[in-house]
Coordinates of C-alpha atoms in Angstrom, one line a residue:
X1 CA 30.5 -22.9 -138.8
X2 CA 32.7 -24.0 -136.1
X3 CA 34.9 -22.3 -134.3
X4 CA 37.6 -23.4 -132.3
X5 CA 40.4 -21.4 -130.3
X6 CA 42.9 -23.0 -129.1
X7 CA 46.5 -22.4 -127.6
X8 CA 48.6 -23.2 -130.5
X9 CA 48.4 -24.6 -134.6
X10 CA 50.6 -26.1 -135.8
X11 CA 49.8 -25.2 -139.6
X12 CA 49.4 -21.2 -138.4
X13 CA 50.8 -18.8 -141.6
X14 CA 52.7 -17.1 -138.2
X15 CA 56.0 -16.9 -139.1
X16 CA 56.8 -17.3 -136.6
X17 CA 55.2 -20.8 -136.4
X18 CA 55.8 -22.0 -139.2
X19 CA 59.6 -21.6 -138.2
X20 CA 59.7 -23.4 -135.0
X21 CA 57.0 -26.4 -136.3
X22 CA 59.4 -26.8 -139.4
X23 CA 62.5 -27.0 -136.6
X24 CA 60.7 -28.9 -135.2
X25 CA 59.9 -31.4 -137.5
X26 CA 62.9 -32.2 -138.0
X27 CA 64.5 -32.6 -135.3
X28 CA 62.3 -35.0 -133.8
X29 CA 60.2 -36.4 -137.2
X30 CA 57.2 -35.3 -135.8
X31 CA 54.7 -31.9 -135.3
X32 CA 55.0 -29.9 -132.3
X33 CA 52.3 -30.4 -129.9
X34 CA 50.6 -27.0 -127.5
X35 CA 53.2 -27.9 -125.3
X36 CA 55.8 -27.9 -127.3
X37 CA 55.3 -24.7 -128.7
X38 CA 54.7 -23.4 -125.5
X39 CA 57.9 -24.8 -123.7
X40 CA 59.8 -23.5 -126.7
X41 CA 58.3 -19.8 -126.4
X42 CA 58.3 -19.5 -122.2
X43 CA 62.8 -20.6 -123.3
X44 CA 62.8 -18.4 -126.0
X45 CA 61.2 -15.1 -123.6
X46 CA 63.4 -15.9 -121.1
X47 CA 67.3 -16.5 -122.8
X48 CA 66.0 -12.9 -124.8
X49 CA 65.8 -11.1 -121.8
X50 CA 68.3 -12.6 -118.7
X51 CA 70.4 -11.8 -122.5
X52 CA 69.6 -8.0 -122.4
X53 CA 72.9 -6.2 -120.9
X54 CA 70.9 -4.6 -118.2
X55 CA 69.1 -7.1 -116.5
X56 CA 71.0 -7.6 -113.3
X57 CA 69.1 -8.8 -110.2
X58 CA 65.8 -10.8 -110.7
X59 CA 64.1 -7.5 -109.6
X60 CA 65.4 -6.6 -113.1
X61 CA 64.2 -9.5 -114.9
X62 CA 60.7 -9.2 -114.2
X63 CA 60.5 -5.5 -113.8
X64 CA 61.4 -5.7 -117.9
X65 CA 58.8 -9.1 -118.7
X66 CA 56.1 -6.8 -117.4
X67 CA 57.5 -3.8 -118.6
X68 CA 54.9 -4.7 -121.5
X69 CA 56.8 -6.2 -123.9
X70 CA 56.1 -8.3 -127.1
X71 CA 56.9 -11.3 -127.6
X72 CA 56.4 -13.3 -130.7
X73 CA 56.9 -17.1 -130.9
X74 CA 55.6 -20.8 -131.7
X75 CA 52.5 -19.6 -130.2
X76 CA 51.6 -16.3 -131.2
X77 CA 52.1 -12.7 -129.4
X78 CA 53.1 -13.0 -125.6
X79 CA 53.3 -9.8 -123.3
X80 CA 53.0 -9.7 -120.0
X81 CA 50.8 -7.5 -117.9
X82 CA 52.3 -5.5 -114.3
X83 CA 51.0 -8.4 -112.6
X84 CA 53.5 -10.8 -114.5
X85 CA 50.5 -12.7 -115.5
X86 CA 50.9 -13.3 -119.5
X87 CA 48.2 -12.4 -122.1
X88 CA 48.3 -14.6 -125.1
X89 CA 46.2 -13.9 -128.8
X90 CA 44.1 -17.5 -129.5
X91 CA 44.0 -19.2 -133.1
X92 CA 41.3 -19.5 -134.6
X93 CA 40.4 -23.0 -136.4
X94 CA 37.6 -23.2 -138.9
X95 CA 36.2 -26.9 -140.5
X96 CA 37.0 -26.5 -144.0
X97 CA 36.0 -29.6 -147.0
X98 CA 37.7 -31.5 -143.6
X99 CA 41.0 -29.0 -142.9
X100 CA 41.0 -27.1 -140.5
X101 CA 41.7 -24.2 -141.1
X102 CA 42.9 -20.9 -139.4
X103 CA 40.5 -17.7 -139.2
X104 CA 42.5 -14.7 -137.4
X105 CA 45.7 -15.0 -138.5

């Protein structure tokens, strides 16, 4: 009956998490941890936003990030509020038969 909340779960059924984990393991020969996943998502969000043709200034970048756009990445869904704070849905995990199992995807 244990529930664990975590910012990243490499065995998630989230397609973006699966793809990131597979690519990371192929490249580095080990499973990624939270730091690698959040760094990847941060860079991806920034690159995706900056490559938008309408972004010409830092103010445009800030406005775009705060627009409520949802980014789906290795750590799940991320969105920024109008103050620039990132919000993420945590992975909920339990233990069954000596294994960690995702319960919220």
